[in-house]
XYZ file of C-alpha atoms in Angstrom:
538
model
C 93.972 78.791 -26.939
C 95.171 79.853 -30.383
C 97.945 81.860 -31.926
C 97.163 85.443 -32.964
C 96.340 85.841 -36.646
C 96.523 89.610 -37.180
C 98.998 89.257 -40.070
C 99.259 86.929 -43.015
C 102.430 85.440 -41.614
C 102.372 84.584 -37.909
C 104.832 86.646 -35.836
C 107.876 84.959 -34.353
C 107.617 84.394 -30.614
C 110.507 83.897 -28.197
C 110.016 82.708 -24.640
C 112.500 83.366 -21.841
C 112.301 81.766 -18.374
C 112.730 84.385 -15.649
C 111.956 82.553 -12.407
C 111.829 78.941 -11.233
C 111.240 77.764 -7.684
C 109.826 74.881 -5.699
C 106.323 74.877 -4.290
C 107.674 74.859 -0.739
C 108.095 78.597 -1.289
C 105.142 80.954 -1.485
C 104.071 81.868 -5.014
C 105.018 85.531 -5.643
C 102.142 87.995 -5.511
C 103.687 90.475 -7.953
C 101.903 90.483 -11.290
C 104.625 91.218 -13.735
C 106.827 94.290 -13.604
C 108.251 93.862 -17.104
C 106.967 95.628 -20.158
C 106.861 92.326 -21.998
C 103.969 89.986 -21.260
C 104.731 87.467 -18.517
C 103.233 84.002 -17.987
C 103.195 81.371 -15.241
C 103.239 77.583 -15.147
C 102.635 75.347 -12.115
C 103.568 71.650 -12.352
C 102.644 69.272 -9.512
C 105.216 66.486 -9.073
C 103.972 64.976 -5.789
C 101.134 65.286 -3.299
C 97.538 66.442 -3.449
C 95.974 69.796 -2.737
C 94.072 72.784 -4.053
C 95.017 75.434 -6.591
C 93.303 78.783 -6.089
C 93.289 80.918 -9.242
C 91.549 84.293 -8.945
C 89.227 82.922 -6.305
C 88.384 79.676 -8.120
C 89.427 76.438 -6.427
C 90.648 73.349 -8.314
C 91.951 70.003 -6.995
C 95.517 69.245 -8.119
C 97.779 66.249 -7.626
C 100.809 64.501 -9.151
C 100.588 65.016 -12.891
C 98.606 68.284 -12.808
C 99.717 71.388 -14.738
C 98.276 74.890 -14.886
C 99.265 77.814 -17.095
C 98.165 81.422 -16.796
C 99.095 85.017 -17.450
C 100.889 87.011 -14.777
C 97.668 88.833 -13.870
C 96.145 85.658 -12.416
C 96.459 85.497 -8.638
C 97.637 82.017 -7.666
C 97.810 80.166 -4.360
C 98.425 76.510 -3.501
C 97.220 74.621 -0.440
C 98.138 71.057 0.555
C 95.061 69.115 1.628
C 96.233 65.506 1.729
C 98.760 63.258 3.409
C 101.699 64.124 1.173
C 102.482 67.854 0.858
C 102.469 69.342 -2.606
C 105.832 69.257 -4.330
C 106.476 70.696 -7.723
C 107.646 73.708 -9.709
C 106.472 77.263 -10.209
C 107.860 78.972 -13.326
C 107.575 82.426 -14.828
C 108.537 83.278 -18.377
C 108.317 86.258 -20.691
C 107.162 86.347 -24.298
C 108.912 88.552 -26.836
C 107.611 89.165 -30.343
C 109.605 90.602 -33.233
C 107.043 93.262 -34.138
C 105.829 93.896 -30.552
C 102.265 93.470 -31.759
C 101.218 90.378 -29.880
C 102.081 87.946 -27.138
C 101.478 84.263 -26.646
C 101.772 81.916 -23.694
C 100.132 78.784 -22.368
C 96.903 79.597 -20.550
C 94.400 77.081 -19.162
C 90.904 77.699 -17.867
C 91.297 74.742 -15.504
C 94.285 72.539 -14.532
C 95.158 69.663 -16.840
C 95.521 66.336 -15.024
C 97.371 63.100 -15.740
C 99.911 64.752 -17.996
C 102.460 62.499 -19.727
C 105.328 61.525 -17.442
C 107.774 63.117 -19.906
C 106.576 66.541 -18.786
C 107.376 65.634 -15.179
C 110.841 64.384 -16.184
C 111.611 67.525 -18.161
C 110.508 69.665 -15.230
C 112.839 67.700 -12.937
C 115.798 68.170 -15.288
C 115.058 71.867 -15.647
C 114.930 72.261 -11.863
C 118.285 70.497 -11.517
C 120.023 72.757 -14.036
C 118.379 75.910 -12.731
C 119.611 74.983 -9.267
C 123.203 75.053 -10.448
C 123.918 71.510 -11.663
C 126.754 71.691 -14.213
C 125.929 69.658 -17.296
C 128.684 71.236 -19.410
C 126.156 72.423 -22.004
C 125.539 76.201 -21.938
C 122.298 76.004 -23.935
C 120.828 73.008 -22.121
C 118.571 75.082 -19.865
C 117.049 76.977 -22.802
C 116.647 73.743 -24.745
C 114.865 72.011 -21.860
C 112.591 74.978 -21.197
C 111.451 75.226 -24.822
C 110.978 71.466 -25.009
C 108.889 71.620 -21.829
C 106.710 74.376 -23.327
C 106.316 72.336 -26.515
C 105.229 69.254 -24.578
C 102.732 71.172 -22.432
C 101.376 72.994 -25.488
C 101.020 69.735 -27.414
C 99.175 68.197 -24.486
C 96.732 71.103 -24.210
C 96.016 70.911 -27.937
C 95.665 67.144 -27.751
C 93.224 67.423 -24.831
C 91.119 70.008 -26.635
C 90.693 67.740 -29.661
C 87.730 65.358 -29.436
C 88.351 63.651 -32.767
C 90.298 60.553 -31.759
C 91.771 60.476 -28.251
C 88.640 59.510 -26.282
C 87.762 56.433 -28.298
C 91.364 55.224 -28.609
C 91.851 55.444 -24.862
C 88.502 53.786 -24.221
C 89.395 50.971 -26.629
C 92.746 50.412 -24.916
C 91.139 50.405 -21.491
C 88.472 47.964 -22.676
C 91.181 45.611 -23.955
C 93.048 45.774 -20.646
C 89.894 44.940 -18.722
C 88.689 42.216 -21.122
C 91.937 40.700 -22.444
C 90.735 37.247 -21.368
C 87.873 37.411 -23.885
C 87.901 36.718 -27.613
C 88.605 40.226 -28.948
C 88.945 41.168 -32.613
C 89.943 44.353 -34.397
C 86.589 44.471 -36.173
C 84.709 44.170 -32.899
C 86.732 46.968 -31.315
C 86.344 49.204 -34.383
C 82.589 48.719 -34.312
C 82.485 49.674 -30.644
C 84.482 52.815 -31.428
C 82.284 53.682 -34.395
C 85.152 53.809 -36.922
C 86.338 51.621 -39.766
C 88.756 48.752 -38.973
C 91.455 50.450 -41.053
C 91.100 53.767 -39.230
C 91.023 51.936 -35.908
C 94.323 50.193 -36.751
C 96.050 53.425 -37.808
C 94.981 55.436 -34.769
C 95.525 52.611 -32.264
C 99.098 52.079 -33.449
C 99.775 55.831 -33.338
C 98.485 56.028 -29.774
C 99.787 52.746 -28.297
C 102.958 52.284 -30.370
C 101.865 48.718 -31.245
C 99.261 47.176 -33.503
C 96.022 45.942 -31.962
C 97.144 42.289 -32.095
C 100.643 43.073 -30.806
C 99.277 44.993 -27.834
C 96.690 42.343 -26.974
C 99.306 39.570 -27.136
C 101.791 41.580 -25.073
C 99.185 42.329 -22.412
C 98.150 38.662 -22.201
C 101.771 37.512 -21.875
C 102.489 40.082 -19.159
C 99.414 38.915 -17.239
C 100.658 35.341 -17.618
C 104.029 36.341 -16.153
C 102.341 38.086 -13.224
C 100.261 34.993 -12.461
C 103.304 32.735 -12.713
C 105.067 34.904 -10.124
C 102.135 35.203 -7.732
C 100.888 31.615 -7.523
C 99.403 30.448 -10.812
C 97.364 27.355 -11.548
C 98.209 24.733 -14.176
C 99.063 25.998 -17.661
C 95.740 25.035 -19.271
C 93.758 26.894 -16.607
C 96.115 29.837 -16.868
C 95.695 29.921 -20.653
C 91.934 30.245 -20.336
C 92.341 32.983 -17.711
C 94.357 35.149 -20.098
C 92.370 34.548 -23.263
C 93.843 31.433 -24.904
C 92.098 28.098 -25.343
C 94.832 25.729 -24.161
C 98.197 25.680 -22.436
C 100.276 24.476 -25.384
C 99.332 27.508 -27.459
C 100.003 29.839 -24.514
C 103.409 28.205 -24.001
C 104.308 28.822 -27.658
C 103.212 32.457 -27.594
C 104.991 32.943 -24.270
C 108.292 31.601 -25.572
C 108.037 33.763 -28.705
C 107.612 36.881 -26.552
C 109.869 36.125 -23.562
C 112.466 33.757 -25.016
C 111.925 30.954 -22.488
C 109.048 28.672 -21.543
C 106.659 29.622 -18.707
C 108.240 26.975 -16.457
C 111.781 28.225 -17.093
C 110.721 31.835 -16.572
C 109.228 31.010 -13.190
C 112.348 29.136 -12.029
C 115.170 31.327 -13.301
C 116.718 34.127 -11.185
C 115.189 37.474 -12.106
C 116.851 40.715 -13.082
C 114.674 43.157 -11.172
C 114.041 46.881 -11.499
C 112.468 48.313 -8.321
C 110.966 51.725 -8.992
C 110.556 52.992 -5.435
C 112.439 53.046 -2.170
C 110.273 50.589 -0.205
C 110.508 47.782 -2.744
C 114.237 48.353 -3.259
C 114.774 47.969 0.484
C 112.566 44.858 0.633
C 114.749 43.199 -1.997
C 117.936 44.166 -0.148
C 116.532 42.624 3.040
C 116.081 39.385 1.080
C 119.717 39.484 -0.015
C 118.828 40.548 -3.564
C 120.380 43.652 -5.102
C 118.078 44.833 -7.895
C 119.611 45.630 -11.249
C 118.048 49.047 -10.799
C 116.656 50.554 -7.613
C 115.756 53.783 -5.838
C 118.006 54.665 -2.894
C 118.082 57.471 -0.372
C 121.490 58.516 0.987
C 120.468 56.830 4.253
C 119.753 53.495 2.572
C 123.024 53.661 0.641
C 124.908 53.864 3.941
C 123.387 50.709 5.426
C 125.295 47.384 5.350
C 122.655 46.025 2.960
C 124.040 48.325 0.244
C 127.712 47.398 0.676
C 128.076 46.019 -2.834
C 126.089 48.760 -4.508
C 127.488 50.363 -7.650
C 126.390 53.520 -9.449
C 124.677 51.651 -12.286
C 122.305 50.055 -9.787
C 120.880 53.434 -8.682
C 118.553 55.851 -10.368
C 116.370 58.802 -9.462
C 112.932 58.364 -11.047
C 112.214 62.102 -10.781
C 115.351 63.442 -12.431
C 115.059 62.019 -15.940
C 113.000 62.912 -18.972
C 110.761 59.986 -19.836
C 112.801 58.817 -22.821
C 115.928 58.684 -20.615
C 113.910 57.170 -17.766
C 112.646 54.448 -20.094
C 116.095 53.844 -21.599
C 117.662 53.607 -18.142
C 115.216 50.900 -17.102
C 115.570 49.169 -20.474
C 119.369 49.131 -20.139
C 119.043 47.027 -16.977
C 117.325 44.307 -19.089
C 114.756 43.499 -16.390
C 112.835 40.243 -16.192
C 110.560 41.894 -13.633
C 109.639 45.459 -12.683
C 108.220 46.179 -9.225
C 106.154 49.301 -8.701
C 103.096 50.672 -6.949
C 99.816 50.376 -8.826
C 99.385 54.171 -8.840
C 102.526 54.877 -10.920
C 101.649 56.637 -14.173
C 104.529 55.018 -16.099
C 103.538 51.381 -15.522
C 101.650 50.956 -18.788
C 104.522 52.253 -20.928
C 106.949 49.862 -19.197
C 104.993 46.737 -20.190
C 107.047 46.570 -23.371
C 110.128 45.846 -21.220
C 108.898 43.329 -18.648
C 105.904 42.444 -16.481
C 105.158 45.111 -13.883
C 104.347 43.633 -10.496
C 102.029 46.305 -9.091
C 101.477 46.478 -5.337
C 98.521 48.446 -3.938
C 99.628 51.872 -2.778
C 99.330 52.416 1.000
C 96.838 49.590 1.520
C 99.299 46.762 2.259
C 101.375 46.745 5.444
C 105.147 46.601 5.077
C 105.042 42.955 6.169
C 102.478 42.111 3.473
C 104.507 43.906 0.803
C 107.665 42.152 1.963
C 106.034 38.702 1.830
C 104.417 39.436 -1.539
C 107.737 40.389 -3.127
C 109.496 37.425 -1.495
C 106.899 35.027 -2.875
C 107.305 36.412 -6.396
C 111.039 35.663 -6.414
C 110.954 32.384 -4.448
C 112.396 33.903 -1.280
C 109.566 33.005 1.107
C 111.872 31.244 3.567
C 114.275 34.191 3.654
C 111.395 36.583 4.350
C 110.045 34.488 7.215
C 113.540 34.186 8.657
C 113.983 37.945 8.553
C 110.564 38.579 10.116
C 111.290 36.075 12.883
C 114.493 37.951 13.769
C 112.617 41.236 13.722
C 109.924 39.847 16.017
C 112.664 38.759 18.434
C 113.904 42.357 18.493
C 110.362 43.539 19.146
C 109.971 41.062 22.026
C 113.257 42.197 23.558
C 112.266 45.852 23.122
C 108.997 45.242 24.936
C 110.865 43.608 27.835
C 113.071 46.693 28.103
C 110.089 49.045 27.936
C 108.232 47.023 30.574
C 111.076 47.756 32.969
C 111.476 51.415 32.032
C 107.926 52.570 31.336
C 105.566 49.882 32.492
C 102.181 50.858 31.079
C 102.655 52.388 27.643
C 99.928 55.024 27.387
C 99.423 57.125 24.270
C 101.920 58.258 21.624
C 101.849 60.273 18.435
C 104.246 60.766 15.524
C 104.463 64.148 13.796
C 106.008 64.863 10.407
C 106.235 68.659 10.198
C 106.398 70.298 6.772
C 106.561 73.974 5.772
C 102.911 74.844 6.462
C 101.349 71.641 7.673
C 102.000 68.719 9.986
C 100.842 65.124 9.576
C 100.369 62.274 12.010
C 99.618 58.714 11.027
C 97.899 55.475 11.852
C 99.876 52.251 12.092
C 99.020 51.393 8.476
C 100.851 54.414 7.058
C 104.318 54.008 8.547
C 106.537 56.919 9.651
C 107.239 54.870 12.807
C 103.561 54.594 13.750
C 103.514 50.953 12.655
C 106.017 50.304 15.443
C 104.303 52.343 18.145
C 100.802 50.963 17.580
C 101.456 47.476 16.197
C 104.686 46.353 17.849
C 105.315 48.016 21.210
C 101.844 48.608 22.600
C 101.153 52.347 22.486
C 97.742 53.766 21.631
C 96.953 56.826 19.528
C 95.605 59.766 21.540
C 91.824 60.068 21.799
C 91.605 63.074 19.509
C 93.290 61.170 16.662
C 90.796 58.344 17.042
C 87.874 60.793 17.114
C 89.133 62.441 13.909
C 89.183 59.095 12.094
C 92.889 58.368 11.870
C 92.183 54.624 11.552
C 89.763 55.215 8.696
C 91.800 57.780 6.758
C 95.276 56.639 7.781
C 96.431 60.139 8.679
C 95.376 63.447 10.182
C 96.513 66.797 8.835
C 96.902 69.839 11.080
C 98.325 73.327 11.098
C 101.701 73.510 12.866
C 100.208 75.742 15.544
C 97.570 73.053 16.275
C 100.076 70.330 17.211
C 99.902 71.243 20.887
C 96.177 70.452 20.937
C 96.895 66.739 20.276
C 97.919 65.737 23.783
C 99.760 62.423 24.118
C 101.952 60.807 26.764
C 104.811 60.582 24.253
C 105.410 62.801 21.202
C 107.784 61.865 18.383
C 108.842 64.379 15.733
C 110.475 62.575 12.819
C 110.835 65.483 10.392
C 111.265 69.253 10.677
C 110.978 71.817 7.876
C 114.245 72.958 6.307
C 112.749 76.196 4.994
C 113.112 79.321 7.144
C 109.382 80.036 7.046
C 108.557 76.599 8.465
C 111.379 76.772 11.006
C 109.971 80.034 12.397
C 106.572 78.399 12.803
C 108.106 75.448 14.670
C 110.057 77.826 16.920
C 106.796 79.617 17.684
C 105.159 76.281 18.534
C 107.981 75.233 20.884
C 107.801 78.547 22.777
C 103.988 78.700 22.981
C 102.173 78.424 26.299
C 100.042 75.540 24.988
C 103.135 73.509 24.053
C 105.014 74.189 27.271
C 101.999 73.098 29.349
C 101.780 69.652 27.701
C 102.554 66.778 30.088
C 104.851 65.212 27.482
C 106.899 68.424 27.318
C 107.057 68.941 31.084
C 108.182 65.337 31.658
C 110.779 65.235 28.849
C 108.779 62.805 26.724
C 109.105 64.690 23.431
C 111.617 63.096 21.077
C 112.890 65.267 18.207
C 114.510 62.704 15.926
C 114.404 64.701 12.639
C 115.494 61.880 10.338
C 113.018 62.178 7.450
C 114.890 59.817 5.109
C 114.919 57.063 7.724
C 111.305 57.500 8.813
C 109.956 57.902 5.288
C 110.785 54.260 4.566
C 107.999 51.703 5.018
C 109.986 48.525 4.524
C 111.871 45.892 6.576
C 115.212 47.716 6.737
C 113.749 51.126 7.601
C 111.292 49.663 10.105
C 114.055 47.848 11.985
C 116.142 51.051 12.122
C 113.088 53.054 13.207
C 112.489 50.561 16.029
C 116.082 51.050 17.193
C 115.785 54.856 17.168
C 112.453 54.870 18.992
C 113.561 52.462 21.716
C 116.703 54.544 22.285
C 114.554 57.646 22.566
C 112.139 56.027 25.001
C 114.855 54.649 27.265
C 117.224 57.636 27.361
C 116.838 61.277 28.348
C 116.186 63.373 25.202
C 116.166 67.125 24.915
C 112.786 68.003 23.459
C 113.286 71.459 21.953
């Protein structure tokens, strides 16, 4: 990918965005009706799936970007638990002398793009959708900045001169920080001089080799202090220092307090996702910064919430995202281990990373409680919840008797998903708390192994269950038509659950998306009400 060089001076290019839409809409099939050359960009913000480009198939996921000319036929298909969410953009290229055209074109999708590109895309979407920022040129500015960032990333990826070994060196340090590492040793492994290693490492990481190694060791020390550490001398050896006194000195230089004081003092916490924000609220702790849905904001747990406590991690460019978290002055950041931004946030505070979708909500709740010395509060909360579960089972024993099978459907635009008890969406309640079983077909298709099953909307009727819960319906007209077709189909109307009024259309995606103590308790309430009252099914 290079600029044309037909003249001594390169021509001046101007790029104009002409279309922007979400991936819940079908990518247009027209191939450019303008005289000027048109180009396309696809940015994946969430989910996993396949990108089909002129018959070739590529896996894409959060952090993938693809650029092409308008003649490339594009199609996206969701293939995983979370539907693809992102942006499709078209733009035109104008040249002063009309002799050439230039746009971003990739042979294959680029993965793991910097989070700044995702933030810029989110801001651009917000302004394009009509948000008034009071700046008439902001949209053009963001679009050009987005093109610059994507272009810089494609150029950076195509260069093999320095990025591979710098990244490998950084990864080696993160995996071997407990060993005796030196700049000379790392330079020799990279095959460059120590001086060149220092220059390139600082350019890439933003810190010198020694600064980064010390920071990483101190952050690991903080994590161990919060999650049940051993004595200071043992801890020192675990993170790469010979004895506890030296670790204590380095720790105080970096953090401002001793390891003992850090462990004891109340923490200013930034929670970077909904589930961990809600877990803290259930413990009576309002994070300095947290992610809230409108539903969570309306619960009694958020009574004392103010605007500065809330942020949307998908609506900010990375520099603003970073500054927003930094302005909360966190002592601790809580995130999932799959978040791309975690490494960059280490400069602010230790990042307590929880495994993504492999810990139950109870395990996550207890883990967070233990890190902030709230174990007793967590056990108290869980005991009250278990009392509600016991009471709910008594009620269901009188109303239903034997439970039978149940299934939860989350219906998106093209696809529907149902879940095992380890993936939430209310299934943790049905299968773990109140005694229902998944239908045989789900078990045969490996729902316990994979955690979910994906199906076409028209296939939902083939998953027979005694009780059917629908927690989310598509809000796009295309998806709504497909659901209407399902509800009027012969296969659907012949289901026992439909004929006996045991289909419960709850359609509360914000509530059922949560996999945390507060959401789970509210989900239990909604499901018990549905099971013990007459509900219109469709």
